[in-house]
Short mmCIF file of C-alpha atoms in Angstrom, two decimals:
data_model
loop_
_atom_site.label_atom_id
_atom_site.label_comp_id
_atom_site.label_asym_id
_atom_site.label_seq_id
_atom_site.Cartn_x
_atom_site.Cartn_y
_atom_site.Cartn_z
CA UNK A 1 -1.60 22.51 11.55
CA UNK A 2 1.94 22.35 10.01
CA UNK A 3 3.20 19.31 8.19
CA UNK A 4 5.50 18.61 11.43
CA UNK A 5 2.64 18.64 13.66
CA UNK A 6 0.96 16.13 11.64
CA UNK A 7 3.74 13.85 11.52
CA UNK A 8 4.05 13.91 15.12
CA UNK A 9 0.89 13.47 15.24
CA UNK A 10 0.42 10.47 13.74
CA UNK A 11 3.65 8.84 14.58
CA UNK A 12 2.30 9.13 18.37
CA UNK A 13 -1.33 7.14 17.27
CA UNK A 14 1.31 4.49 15.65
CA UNK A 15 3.18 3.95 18.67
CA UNK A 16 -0.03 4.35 21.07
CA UNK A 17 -1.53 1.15 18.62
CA UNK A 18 1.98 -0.59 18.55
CA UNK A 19 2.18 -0.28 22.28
CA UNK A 20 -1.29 -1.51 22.51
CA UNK A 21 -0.77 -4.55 20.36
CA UNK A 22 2.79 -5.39 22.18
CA UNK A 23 4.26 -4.78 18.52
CA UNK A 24 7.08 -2.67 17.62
CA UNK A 25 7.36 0.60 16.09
CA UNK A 26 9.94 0.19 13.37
CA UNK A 27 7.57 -2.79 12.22
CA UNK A 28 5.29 -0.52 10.59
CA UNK A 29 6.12 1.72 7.31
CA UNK A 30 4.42 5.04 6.76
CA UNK A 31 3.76 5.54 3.56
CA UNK A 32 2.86 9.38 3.01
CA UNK A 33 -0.02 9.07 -0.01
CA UNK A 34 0.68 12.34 -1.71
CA UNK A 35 -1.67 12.36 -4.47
CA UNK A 36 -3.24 16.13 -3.60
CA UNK A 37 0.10 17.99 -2.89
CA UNK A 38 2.68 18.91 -5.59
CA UNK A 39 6.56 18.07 -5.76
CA UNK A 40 7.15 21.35 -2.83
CA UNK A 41 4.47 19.59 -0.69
CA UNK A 42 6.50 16.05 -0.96
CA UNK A 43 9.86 18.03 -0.54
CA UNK A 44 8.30 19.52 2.93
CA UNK A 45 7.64 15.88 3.83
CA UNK A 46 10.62 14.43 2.67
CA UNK A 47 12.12 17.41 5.05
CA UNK A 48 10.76 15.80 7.73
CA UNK A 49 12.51 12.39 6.98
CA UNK A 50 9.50 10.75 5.22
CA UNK A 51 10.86 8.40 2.62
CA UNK A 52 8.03 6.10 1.66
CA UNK A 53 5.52 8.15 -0.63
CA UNK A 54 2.12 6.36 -2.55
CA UNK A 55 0.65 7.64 -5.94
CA UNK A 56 -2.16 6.80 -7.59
CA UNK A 57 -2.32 8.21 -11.17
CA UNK A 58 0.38 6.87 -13.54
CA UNK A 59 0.84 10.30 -15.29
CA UNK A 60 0.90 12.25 -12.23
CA UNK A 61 3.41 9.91 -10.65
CA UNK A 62 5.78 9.88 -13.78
CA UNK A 63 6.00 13.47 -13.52
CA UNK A 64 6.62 13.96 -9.96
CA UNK A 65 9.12 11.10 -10.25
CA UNK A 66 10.91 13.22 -12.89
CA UNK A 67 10.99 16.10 -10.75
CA UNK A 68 12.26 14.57 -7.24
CA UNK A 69 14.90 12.86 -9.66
CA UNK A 70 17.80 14.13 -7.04
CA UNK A 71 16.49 12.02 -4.30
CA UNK A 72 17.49 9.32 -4.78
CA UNK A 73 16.16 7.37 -1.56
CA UNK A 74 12.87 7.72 -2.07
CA UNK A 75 10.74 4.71 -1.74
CA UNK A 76 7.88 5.44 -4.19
CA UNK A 77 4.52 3.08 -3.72
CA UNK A 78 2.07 3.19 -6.28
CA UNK A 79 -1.19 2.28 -4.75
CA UNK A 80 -3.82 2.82 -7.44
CA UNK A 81 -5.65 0.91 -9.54
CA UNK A 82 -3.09 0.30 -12.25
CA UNK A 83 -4.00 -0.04 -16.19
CA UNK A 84 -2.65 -2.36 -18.23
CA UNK A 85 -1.22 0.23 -20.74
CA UNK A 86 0.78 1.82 -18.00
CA UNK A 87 2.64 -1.06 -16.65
CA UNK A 88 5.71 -0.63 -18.67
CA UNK A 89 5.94 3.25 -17.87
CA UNK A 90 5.14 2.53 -14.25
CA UNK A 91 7.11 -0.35 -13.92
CA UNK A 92 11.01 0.83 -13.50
CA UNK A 93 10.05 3.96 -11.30
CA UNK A 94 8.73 1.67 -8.15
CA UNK A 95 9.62 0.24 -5.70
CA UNK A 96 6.18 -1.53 -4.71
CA UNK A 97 2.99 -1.99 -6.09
CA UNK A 98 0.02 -1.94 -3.74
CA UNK A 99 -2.51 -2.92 -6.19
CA UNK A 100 -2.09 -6.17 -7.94
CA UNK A 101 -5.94 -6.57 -8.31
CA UNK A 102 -6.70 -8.55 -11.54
CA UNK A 103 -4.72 -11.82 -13.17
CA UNK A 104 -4.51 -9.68 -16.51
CA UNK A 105 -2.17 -6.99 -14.37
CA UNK A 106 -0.19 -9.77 -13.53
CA UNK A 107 0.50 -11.29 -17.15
CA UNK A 108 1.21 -7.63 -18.13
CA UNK A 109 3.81 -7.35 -15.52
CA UNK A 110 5.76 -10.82 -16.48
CA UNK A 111 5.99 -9.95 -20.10
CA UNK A 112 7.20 -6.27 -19.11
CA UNK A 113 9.34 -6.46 -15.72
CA UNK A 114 13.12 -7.29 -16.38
CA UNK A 115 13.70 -7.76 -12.80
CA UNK A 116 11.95 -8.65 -9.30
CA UNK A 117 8.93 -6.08 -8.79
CA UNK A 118 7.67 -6.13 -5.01
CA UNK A 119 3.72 -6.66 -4.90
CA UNK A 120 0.97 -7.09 -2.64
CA UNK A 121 -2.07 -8.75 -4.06
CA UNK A 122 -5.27 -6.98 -3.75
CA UNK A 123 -8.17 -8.55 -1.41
CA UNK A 124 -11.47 -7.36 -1.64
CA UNK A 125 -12.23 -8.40 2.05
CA UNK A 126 -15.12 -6.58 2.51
CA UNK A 127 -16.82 -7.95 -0.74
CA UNK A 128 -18.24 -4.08 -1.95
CA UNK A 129 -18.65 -4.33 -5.38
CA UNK A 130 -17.26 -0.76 -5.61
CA UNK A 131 -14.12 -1.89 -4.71
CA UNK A 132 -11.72 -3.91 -6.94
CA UNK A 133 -9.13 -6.87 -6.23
CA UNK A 134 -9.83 -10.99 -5.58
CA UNK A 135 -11.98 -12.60 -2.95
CA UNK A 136 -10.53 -14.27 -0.44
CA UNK A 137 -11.23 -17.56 -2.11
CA UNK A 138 -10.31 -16.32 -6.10
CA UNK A 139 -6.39 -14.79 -4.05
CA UNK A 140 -5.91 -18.81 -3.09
CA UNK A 141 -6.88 -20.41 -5.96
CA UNK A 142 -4.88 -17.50 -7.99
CA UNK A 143 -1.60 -18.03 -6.15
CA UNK A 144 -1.49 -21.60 -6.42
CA UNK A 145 -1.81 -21.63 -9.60
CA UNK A 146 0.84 -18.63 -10.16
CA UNK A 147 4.19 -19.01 -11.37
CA UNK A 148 5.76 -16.03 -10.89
CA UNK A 149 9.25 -15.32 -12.20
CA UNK A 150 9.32 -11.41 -11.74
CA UNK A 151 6.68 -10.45 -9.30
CA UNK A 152 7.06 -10.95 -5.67
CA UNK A 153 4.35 -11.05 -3.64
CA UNK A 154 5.41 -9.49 -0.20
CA UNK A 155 2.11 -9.42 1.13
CA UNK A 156 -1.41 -8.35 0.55
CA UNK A 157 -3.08 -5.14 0.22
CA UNK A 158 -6.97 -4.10 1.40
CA UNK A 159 -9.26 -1.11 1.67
CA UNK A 160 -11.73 -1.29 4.62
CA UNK A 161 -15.62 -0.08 4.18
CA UNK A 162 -16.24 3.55 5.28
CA UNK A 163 -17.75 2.74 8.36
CA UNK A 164 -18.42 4.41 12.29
CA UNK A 165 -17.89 0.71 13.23
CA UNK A 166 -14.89 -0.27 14.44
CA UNK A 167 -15.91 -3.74 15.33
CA UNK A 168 -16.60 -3.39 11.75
CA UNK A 169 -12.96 -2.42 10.61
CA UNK A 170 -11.58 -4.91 13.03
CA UNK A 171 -13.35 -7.74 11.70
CA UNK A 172 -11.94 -6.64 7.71
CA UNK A 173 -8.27 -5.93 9.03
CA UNK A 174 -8.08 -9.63 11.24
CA UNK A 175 -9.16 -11.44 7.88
CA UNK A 176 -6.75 -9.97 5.98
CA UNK A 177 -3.99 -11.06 8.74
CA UNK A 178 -5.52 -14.44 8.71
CA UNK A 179 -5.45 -14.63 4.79
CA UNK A 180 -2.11 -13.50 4.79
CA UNK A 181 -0.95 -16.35 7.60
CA UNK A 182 -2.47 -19.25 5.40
CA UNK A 183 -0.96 -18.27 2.06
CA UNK A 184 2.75 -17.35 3.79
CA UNK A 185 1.96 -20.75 5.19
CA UNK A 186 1.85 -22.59 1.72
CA UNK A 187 5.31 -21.48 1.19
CA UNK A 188 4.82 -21.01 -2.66
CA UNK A 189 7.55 -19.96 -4.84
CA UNK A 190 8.27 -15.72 -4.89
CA UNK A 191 5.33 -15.42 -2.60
CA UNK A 192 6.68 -14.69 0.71
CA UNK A 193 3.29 -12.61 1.63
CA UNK A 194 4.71 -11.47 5.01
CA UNK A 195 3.66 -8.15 4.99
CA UNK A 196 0.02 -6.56 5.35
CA UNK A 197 -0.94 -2.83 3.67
CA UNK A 198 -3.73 -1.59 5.10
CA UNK A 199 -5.21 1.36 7.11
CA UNK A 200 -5.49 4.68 6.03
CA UNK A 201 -6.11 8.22 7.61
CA UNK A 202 -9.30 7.12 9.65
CA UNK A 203 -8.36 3.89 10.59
CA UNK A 204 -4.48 3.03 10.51
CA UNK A 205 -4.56 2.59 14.41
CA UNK A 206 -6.80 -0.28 14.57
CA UNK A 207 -5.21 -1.74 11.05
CA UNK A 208 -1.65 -1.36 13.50
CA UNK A 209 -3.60 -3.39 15.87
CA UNK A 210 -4.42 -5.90 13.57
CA UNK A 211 -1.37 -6.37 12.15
CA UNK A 212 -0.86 -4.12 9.36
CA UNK A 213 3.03 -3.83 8.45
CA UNK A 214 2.59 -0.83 5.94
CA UNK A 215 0.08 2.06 6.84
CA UNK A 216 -1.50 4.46 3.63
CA UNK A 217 -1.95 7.79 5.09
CA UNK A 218 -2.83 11.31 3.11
CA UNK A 219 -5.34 13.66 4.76
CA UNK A 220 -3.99 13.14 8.15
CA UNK A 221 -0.28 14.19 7.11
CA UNK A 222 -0.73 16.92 4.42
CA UNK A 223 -4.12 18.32 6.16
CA UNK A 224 -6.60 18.50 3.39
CA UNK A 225 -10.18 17.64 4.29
CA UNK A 226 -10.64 16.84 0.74
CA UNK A 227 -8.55 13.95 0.54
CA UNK A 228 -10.44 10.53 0.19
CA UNK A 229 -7.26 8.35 1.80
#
C-alpha cells in the first residue's frame, strides 16, 4: 500500500473510534513516528499534510531536523527514552516531549530549557518492569512536590502491554484518563495535564475510545512490518 492509502486508512479507524466515543475528530493529533524512514520518507508524509512527526534517537532526530530545516511547520515529538546528556541538544529542536520518565530528566531540563518546553509525564500503567516512567502513585507524589518553572506538563504519556486482550488495553488506557482527571484536578502550577498520548499502530482505536488526545503511529502509516510502534 502507498503512503496515501495508509493515511486514509487510518484517519477512517480515528473517526470510526471518535464516532464511537461521541468525540470529535480534530480532538485527536496524529503524530506520524518516523523512526524507520529517512528525510524522503517524512517529505512523502509531510506531502500528504502530516505535520506532527515522533523520533526516538537524539542523533537520528538532530540530523533529520537539520535536513527538513525548510519546513518550518513541522511539529517534531520526541517520544523516546531521553538521556540526560542529550537534553540540551534535544531541547531547542521540539516542540513536545513524550517521555518525561525519571525526576533526574526533569532537573536536567530546568537547568537547560530557556523557555516553556511542553511535556507529558511518563506512567508506567501497566507496571512491566521492561517499561520505564512513574507509577501511578510515584506521578502524584512527584507533581506535588514539583515546581516547575520551564516544563509544562500538558498531559501524560503511556505504552500499553502487547496483548490480544482488548479488555486488557482498555483497562491500561481508562487509568491513564482517570490519572490524568485527578492530577488536572489539583490544579498545580504549569501542570495543566489535559492531554493524554497514548495508542500506537495496534491499538490507537481503543486508546481514541478511551480518551487519548495524541495518537503514536509508525508501522501502520509508513508500512513496515518491522516497526515495533
Amino acid at each position: 500500500m502507498t503512503k496515501q492509502a495508509n493515511l486514509e486508512q487510518v484517519t477512517a479507524q480515528i473517526k470510526r473510534a471518535c464516532e464511537e466515543s461521541n468525540r470529535q475528530q480534530e480532538d485527536v493529533t496524529l503524530v506520524a513516528v518516523t523512526k524507520t524512514i529517512d528525510t524522503a520518507g517524512i517529505t512523502e508524509l509531510y506531502n500528504l499534510g502530516i505535520r506532527h512527526f515522533g523520533e526516538n534517537r537524539a542523533d537520528v532526530f538532530l540530523e533529520k531536523t537539520i535536513e527538513l530545516a525548510d519546513k518550518e511547520d513541522i511539529c517534531w515529538h520526541y517520544i523516546g527514552s531521553l538521556q540526560t546528556r542529550k537534553v540540551k541538544d534535544v531541547l531547542p529542536k521540539i516542540d513536545y516531549l513524550h517521555s518525561l520518565d525519571r525526576s533526574s530528566l526533569a532537573k536536567e531540563i530546568e537547568k537547560r530549557a530557556t523557555k516553556p518546553v511542553k511535556c507529558f509525564l511518563q506512567v508506567n500503567i501497566s507496571g512491566e518492569e521492561s517499561k520505564h516512567g512513574f507509577s501511578k502513585e510515584e506521578a502524584l507524589s512527584f507533581l506535588q512536590e514539583a515546581d516547575f518553572n520551564f516544563i509544562e506538563i500538558v498531559g501524560l504519556m503511556t505504552m500499553a502491554p502487547i496483548t490480544n486482550s482488548d479488555i486488557e488495553l482498555h483497562h491500561v488506557f481508562h487509568e491513564l484518563k482517570q490519572l490524568q482527571q485527578e492530577i488536572h484536578a489539583l490544579q498545580l502550577k504549569n501542570i495543566p495535564c489535559t492531554e493524554l498520548s497514548m495508542g500506537m499502530t495496534n491499538d490507537y482505536g481503543i486508546a481514541i475510545t478511551e480518551g487519548a488526545t495524541f495518537i503514536r503511529v509508525g508501522r501502520a502509516l509508513v508500512n513496515d512490518d518491522n516497526m515495533e510502534v
